[in-house]
PDB file of C-alpha atoms in Angstrom:
ATOM      1  CA  MET A  10     154.068  91.948 -97.104  1.00 47.00           C
ATOM      2  CA  GLU A  11     156.031  90.544 -93.548  1.00 52.00           C
ATOM      3  CA  LYS A  12     154.829  88.073 -91.887  1.00 56.00           C
ATOM      4  CA  ILE A  13     152.693  88.137 -89.415  1.00 54.00           C
ATOM      5  CA  THR A  14     153.429  86.893 -86.108  1.00 58.00           C
ATOM      6  CA  SER A  15     150.577  85.702 -83.624  1.00 59.00           C
ATOM      7  CA  SER A  16     149.601  88.745 -81.497  1.00 65.00           C
ATOM      8  CA  ASP A  17     149.018  90.963 -84.453  1.00 79.00           C
ATOM      9  CA  TYR A  18     145.534  89.643 -85.507  1.00 91.00           C
ATOM     10  CA  GLN A  19     142.250  90.410 -84.211  1.00 94.00           C
ATOM     11  CA  ILE A  20     139.086  88.347 -84.931  1.00 96.00           C
ATOM     12  CA  MET A  21     136.192  90.493 -85.930  1.00 95.00           C
ATOM     13  CA  GLN A  22     132.278  89.304 -87.577  1.00 96.00           C
ATOM     14  CA  ILE A  23     130.881  91.108 -90.282  1.00 96.00           C
ATOM     15  CA  LYS A  24     127.182  91.277 -89.814  1.00 94.00           C
ATOM     16  CA  SER A  25     126.081  93.977 -92.633  1.00 93.00           C
ATOM     17  CA  ALA A  26     126.775  94.704 -95.823  1.00 92.00           C
ATOM     18  CA  SER A  27     127.281  98.669 -94.640  1.00 93.00           C
ATOM     19  CA  GLU A  28     130.911  97.401 -93.015  1.00 93.00           C
ATOM     20  CA  ALA A  29     132.855  96.353 -95.863  1.00 93.00           C
ATOM     21  CA  ASP A  30     134.019  99.325 -97.295  1.00 94.00           C
ATOM     22  CA  SER A  31     136.141  98.931-100.835  1.00 95.00           C
ATOM     23  CA  GLU A  32     139.491  98.390 -98.444  1.00 96.00           C
ATOM     24  CA  LEU A  33     137.687  95.850 -97.044  1.00 96.00           C
ATOM     25  CA  MET A  34     136.935  93.249-100.031  1.00 97.00           C
ATOM     26  CA  LYS A  35     140.651  94.898-101.593  1.00 97.00           C
ATOM     27  CA  SER A  36     142.057  92.522 -98.615  1.00 97.00           C
ATOM     28  CA  LEU A  37     139.815  90.037 -99.171  1.00 98.00           C
ATOM     29  CA  VAL A  38     140.087  89.226-103.145  1.00 98.00           C
ATOM     30  CA  GLN A  39     143.888  89.271-102.114  1.00 98.00           C
ATOM     31  CA  LEU A  40     142.990  86.523 -99.796  1.00 98.00           C
ATOM     32  CA  LEU A  41     140.826  84.169-102.632  1.00 98.00           C
ATOM     33  CA  LYS A  42     144.254  85.467-104.735  1.00 98.00           C
ATOM     34  CA  ASP A  43     146.455  84.166-102.494  1.00 97.00           C
ATOM     35  CA  ALA A  44     144.811  80.727-101.609  1.00 96.00           C
ATOM     36  CA  VAL A  45     144.413  80.244-105.782  1.00 97.00           C
ATOM     37  CA  ALA A  46     148.148  80.399-106.000  1.00 97.00           C
ATOM     38  CA  LYS A  47     149.021  78.504-103.421  1.00 95.00           C
ATOM     39  CA  ASN A  48     147.013  75.454-105.518  1.00 94.00           C
ATOM     40  CA  TYR A  49     144.129  75.258-102.716  1.00 93.00           C
ATOM     41  CA  SER A  50     141.363  73.750-103.970  1.00 92.00           C
ATOM     42  CA  VAL A  51     138.881  76.744-102.810  1.00 95.00           C
ATOM     43  CA  GLY A  52     136.017  76.983-105.772  1.00 94.00           C
ATOM     44  CA  PHE A  53     138.305  78.915-108.531  1.00 97.00           C
ATOM     45  CA  MET A  54     140.632  77.995-110.446  1.00 97.00           C
ATOM     46  CA  LYS A  55     143.715  79.506-112.098  1.00 97.00           C
ATOM     47  CA  ASP A  56     142.242  81.893-114.759  1.00 97.00           C
ATOM     48  CA  SER A  57     139.896  82.837-112.266  1.00 97.00           C
ATOM     49  CA  THR A  58     139.466  86.669-111.854  1.00 97.00           C
ATOM     50  CA  GLU A  59     139.608  89.749-109.898  1.00 96.00           C
ATOM     51  CA  ALA A  60     135.997  90.420-109.976  1.00 97.00           C
ATOM     52  CA  ASP A  61     134.883  86.428-110.045  1.00 98.00           C
ATOM     53  CA  PHE A  62     136.619  87.247-106.347  1.00 98.00           C
ATOM     54  CA  GLU A  63     134.900  90.202-105.889  1.00 97.00           C
ATOM     55  CA  LYS A  64     131.263  89.066-106.947  1.00 97.00           C
ATOM     56  CA  PHE A  65     132.228  85.739-104.478  1.00 98.00           C
ATOM     57  CA  TRP A  66     132.360  88.269-101.752  1.00 97.00           C
ATOM     58  CA  ILE A  67     129.893  90.584-102.615  1.00 96.00           C
ATOM     59  CA  ASP A  68     127.204  87.607-103.025  1.00 95.00           C
ATOM     60  CA  GLU A  69     128.929  86.052 -99.261  1.00 96.00           C
ATOM     61  CA  ILE A  70     128.614  89.847 -97.473  1.00 96.00           C
ATOM     62  CA  ALA A  71     124.665  89.960 -98.664  1.00 94.00           C
ATOM     63  CA  GLN A  72     123.696  87.140 -96.562  1.00 93.00           C
ATOM     64  CA  CYS A  73     125.957  88.107 -93.423  1.00 91.00           C
ATOM     65  CA  GLU A  74     122.373  89.871 -92.251  1.00 88.00           C
ATOM     66  CA  SER A  75     120.830  86.711 -92.027  1.00 88.00           C
ATOM     67  CA  GLU A  76     121.542  84.319 -89.919  1.00 88.00           C
ATOM     68  CA  ASN A  77     125.464  83.123 -91.677  1.00 94.00           C
ATOM     69  CA  GLY A  78     128.687  84.229 -90.005  1.00 96.00           C
ATOM     70  CA  LEU A  79     131.644  85.748 -92.010  1.00 98.00           C
ATOM     71  CA  PHE A  80     134.832  85.911 -89.423  1.00 98.00           C
ATOM     72  CA  LEU A  81     137.254  87.772 -90.065  1.00 98.00           C
ATOM     73  CA  ALA A  82     141.145  87.804 -89.064  1.00 97.00           C
ATOM     74  CA  MET A  83     142.327  91.282 -88.947  1.00 96.00           C
ATOM     75  CA  VAL A  84     145.457  92.825 -88.856  1.00 93.00           C
ATOM     76  CA  ASP A  85     145.069  96.932 -89.184  1.00 90.00           C
ATOM     77  CA  ARG A  86     142.897  96.813 -91.362  1.00 90.00           C
ATOM     78  CA  THR A  87     143.724  93.508 -94.117  1.00 95.00           C
ATOM     79  CA  VAL A  88     142.649  90.269 -93.613  1.00 97.00           C
ATOM     80  CA  MET A  89     144.703  87.744 -93.276  1.00 96.00           C
ATOM     81  CA  GLY A  90     142.002  85.188 -92.848  1.00 97.00           C
ATOM     82  CA  CYS A  91     137.958  83.945 -92.894  1.00 98.00           C
ATOM     83  CA  VAL A  92     135.628  81.370 -92.020  1.00 98.00           C
ATOM     84  CA  ILE A  93     132.133  81.251 -93.632  1.00 98.00           C
ATOM     85  CA  VAL A  94     129.093  79.960 -91.374  1.00 98.00           C
ATOM     86  CA  THR A  95     126.428  79.287 -93.741  1.00 97.00           C
ATOM     87  CA  ARG A  96     122.703  77.821 -92.073  1.00 96.00           C
ATOM     88  CA  GLU A  97     120.857  75.330 -93.756  1.00 96.00           C
ATOM     89  CA  SER A  98     117.470  77.179 -95.068  1.00 93.00           C
ATOM     90  CA  ARG A  99     115.409  73.942 -95.655  1.00 95.00           C
ATOM     91  CA  ALA A 100     113.000  73.254 -92.775  1.00 95.00           C
ATOM     92  CA  ASN A 101     114.612  69.916 -91.707  1.00 97.00           C
ATOM     93  CA  GLY A 102     117.675  70.875 -91.568  1.00 96.00           C
ATOM     94  CA  ARG A 103     117.167  74.178 -89.605  1.00 96.00           C
ATOM     95  CA  HIS A 104     119.524  72.948 -86.776  1.00 97.00           C
ATOM     96  CA  ARG A 105     122.532  73.043 -88.786  1.00 98.00           C
ATOM     97  CA  ALA A 106     124.972  74.935 -90.843  1.00 98.00           C
ATOM     98  CA  GLU A 107     127.829  74.316 -93.376  1.00 98.00           C
ATOM     99  CA  PHE A 108     131.514  75.617 -92.445  1.00 98.00           C
ATOM    100  CA  ARG A 109     133.050  76.708 -95.212  1.00 97.00           C
ATOM    101  CA  LYS A 110     135.939  78.980 -96.757  1.00 97.00           C
ATOM    102  CA  LEU A 111     138.818  78.689 -93.894  1.00 96.00           C
ATOM    103  CA  LEU A 112     141.638  80.120 -95.285  1.00 96.00           C
ATOM    104  CA  VAL A 113     144.660  81.735 -93.785  1.00 96.00           C
ATOM    105  CA  HIS A 114     146.769  83.921 -95.997  1.00 96.00           C
ATOM    106  CA  SER A 115     150.242  82.067 -96.568  1.00 94.00           C
ATOM    107  CA  ILE A 116     151.658  84.821 -94.591  1.00 94.00           C
ATOM    108  CA  ALA A 117     149.458  84.539 -91.714  1.00 93.00           C
ATOM    109  CA  GLN A 118     149.435  80.321 -91.343  1.00 91.00           C
ATOM    110  CA  LYS A 119     151.059  79.079 -88.363  1.00 90.00           C
ATOM    111  CA  GLN A 120     150.540  81.678 -86.102  1.00 91.00           C
ATOM    112  CA  GLY A 121     146.981  80.334 -84.657  1.00 94.00           C
ATOM    113  CA  ILE A 122     144.802  82.204 -86.925  1.00 96.00           C
ATOM    114  CA  GLY A 123     142.825  78.993 -88.414  1.00 96.00           C
ATOM    115  CA  ALA A 124     142.544  77.778 -85.219  1.00 96.00           C
ATOM    116  CA  ALA A 125     140.905  80.727 -83.702  1.00 96.00           C
ATOM    117  CA  LEU A 126     138.817  81.391 -86.310  1.00 97.00           C
ATOM    118  CA  GLU A 127     136.928  77.895 -85.764  1.00 97.00           C
ATOM    119  CA  LYS A 128     136.535  78.691 -82.488  1.00 97.00           C
ATOM    120  CA  ALA A 129     134.512  81.883 -82.934  1.00 97.00           C
ATOM    121  CA  ALA A 130     133.079  80.055 -85.854  1.00 98.00           C
ATOM    122  CA  THR A 131     131.750  76.995 -84.089  1.00 98.00           C
ATOM    123  CA  SER A 132     130.783  79.587 -81.014  1.00 97.00           C
ATOM    124  CA  TYR A 133     128.345  81.914 -83.273  1.00 97.00           C
ATOM    125  CA  ALA A 134     126.880  78.435 -84.277  1.00 98.00           C
ATOM    126  CA  TYR A 135     126.128  77.175 -81.434  1.00 97.00           C
ATOM    127  CA  GLN A 136     124.876  81.137 -79.622  1.00 96.00           C
ATOM    128  CA  LEU A 137     122.840  80.343 -82.694  1.00 96.00           C
ATOM    129  CA  GLY A 138     121.456  76.534 -81.386  1.00 97.00           C
ATOM    130  CA  LEU A 139     122.373  75.351 -83.678  1.00 98.00           C
ATOM    131  CA  LYS A 140     123.227  71.201 -83.132  1.00 98.00           C
ATOM    132  CA  LEU A 141     126.178  70.090 -85.986  1.00 98.00           C
ATOM    133  CA  LEU A 142     128.184  71.703 -88.685  1.00 98.00           C
ATOM    134  CA  TYR A 143     129.530  69.591 -91.496  1.00 98.00           C
ATOM    135  CA  LEU A 144     132.735  70.595 -93.962  1.00 97.00           C
ATOM    136  CA  ASP A 145     134.424  69.853 -96.476  1.00 95.00           C
ATOM    137  CA  SER A 146     138.420  69.861 -97.286  1.00 94.00           C
ATOM    138  CA  ALA A 147     140.577  69.023 -99.825  1.00 90.00           C
ATOM    139  CA  THR A 148     143.426  70.659 -98.244  1.00 77.00           C
ATOM    140  CA  ALA A 149     146.326  68.022 -96.757  1.00 76.00           C
ATOM    141  CA  PHE A 150     147.520  69.961 -93.963  1.00 71.00           C
ATOM    142  CA  LEU A 151     144.017  70.747 -92.545  1.00 76.00           C
ATOM    143  CA  VAL A 152     142.601  67.174 -93.128  1.00 77.00           C
ATOM    144  CA  GLU A 153     145.594  65.379 -92.180  1.00 82.00           C
ATOM    145  CA  GLY A 154     145.052  66.270 -88.310  1.00 85.00           C
ATOM    146  CA  VAL A 155     144.238  69.719 -87.541  1.00 92.00           C
ATOM    147  CA  TYR A 156     140.260  69.862 -88.152  1.00 94.00           C
ATOM    148  CA  GLU A 157     140.246  66.483 -85.982  1.00 93.00           C
ATOM    149  CA  LYS A 158     142.362  68.035 -83.273  1.00 94.00           C
ATOM    150  CA  TRP A 159     139.725  70.912 -82.897  1.00 96.00           C
ATOM    151  CA  GLY A 160     136.916  68.545 -82.224  1.00 96.00           C
ATOM    152  CA  TRP A 161     135.814  67.932 -85.449  1.00 96.00           C
ATOM    153  CA  LYS A 162     135.310  63.759 -87.668  1.00 96.00           C
ATOM    154  CA  LYS A 163     135.884  62.351 -90.498  1.00 94.00           C
ATOM    155  CA  SER A 164     133.198  60.713 -91.976  1.00 95.00           C
ATOM    156  CA  GLY A 165     134.395  59.618 -95.141  1.00 95.00           C
ATOM    157  CA  GLN A 166     136.249  61.076 -98.687  1.00 94.00           C
ATOM    158  CA  ILE A 167     135.405  60.856-102.198  1.00 96.00           C
ATOM    159  CA  PRO A 168     138.192  60.303-104.544  1.00 96.00           C
ATOM    160  CA  LYS A 169     138.757  63.201-107.643  1.00 96.00           C
ATOM    161  CA  PHE A 170     136.005  65.339-106.090  1.00 95.00           C
ATOM    162  CA  ALA A 171     137.649  68.247-106.371  1.00 94.00           C
ATOM    163  CA  GLN A 172     139.915  70.143-108.731  1.00 95.00           C
ATOM    164  CA  ASN A 173     142.428  72.687-107.581  1.00 95.00           C
ATOM    165  CA  PRO A 174     143.225  76.050-109.338  1.00 96.00           C
ATOM    166  CA  ASP A 175     145.644  73.764-111.710  1.00 97.00           C
ATOM    167  CA  GLY A 176     142.795  71.388-113.103  1.00 96.00           C
ATOM    168  CA  SER A 177     144.316  68.580-110.754  1.00 95.00           C
ATOM    169  CA  LEU A 178     141.595  67.218-108.959  1.00 96.00           C
ATOM    170  CA  VAL A 179     141.301  66.230-105.290  1.00 94.00           C
ATOM    171  CA  SER A 180     140.409  63.871-103.350  1.00 94.00           C
ATOM    172  CA  THR A 181     137.841  65.573-100.560  1.00 94.00           C
ATOM    173  CA  TRP A 182     137.048  64.604 -97.192  1.00 94.00           C
ATOM    174  CA  PHE A 183     134.197  65.518 -95.067  1.00 96.00           C
ATOM    175  CA  PHE A 184     133.737  66.421 -91.703  1.00 96.00           C
ATOM    176  CA  TYR A 185     131.195  66.758 -88.670  1.00 98.00           C
ATOM    177  CA  LYS A 186     131.146  68.249 -85.184  1.00 98.00           C
ATOM    178  CA  LEU A 187     127.997  67.624 -82.956  1.00 98.00           C
ATOM    179  CA  LEU A 188     127.043  70.918 -81.145  1.00 97.00           C
ATOM    180  CA  ASP A 189     125.288  69.628 -78.233  1.00 85.00           C
TER     181      ASP A 189
END
């Protein structure tokens, strides 16, 4: 794939499983494969299969008809980035959601896609009336200033919390963003 430029992508929200055709699913699988190949701690290991990635996306997309949000950065019909907003379902936590799986394909990084996805997800959470977003991240370049630039606050770090795809243990930072 060719490296893309900042004017090439559009942000869209998936609202139902009917929007996820086989071409989109293949592209979502490729996005996860790219993250694992780059050794990003995204919940999968080097030996994860395409079937593992596809099952993940099938499960996530099935939740889009609830108040969970899945936002994609698209270039034509190719997914270049994503982020998921997962609303807490327990009664005492209905005011918050987890900000998850902010991924940008390696050929599309440094083009503002991550910032555009963060903005779309945060706006969506605000429109739902949520008061708090939280996330955890082991990705060094995001932890070292990017999230804070977007208005997130660091709340702490746990050493050896997650594994990279190669099995190495990494610290994970926790962040929050107040929406009111």
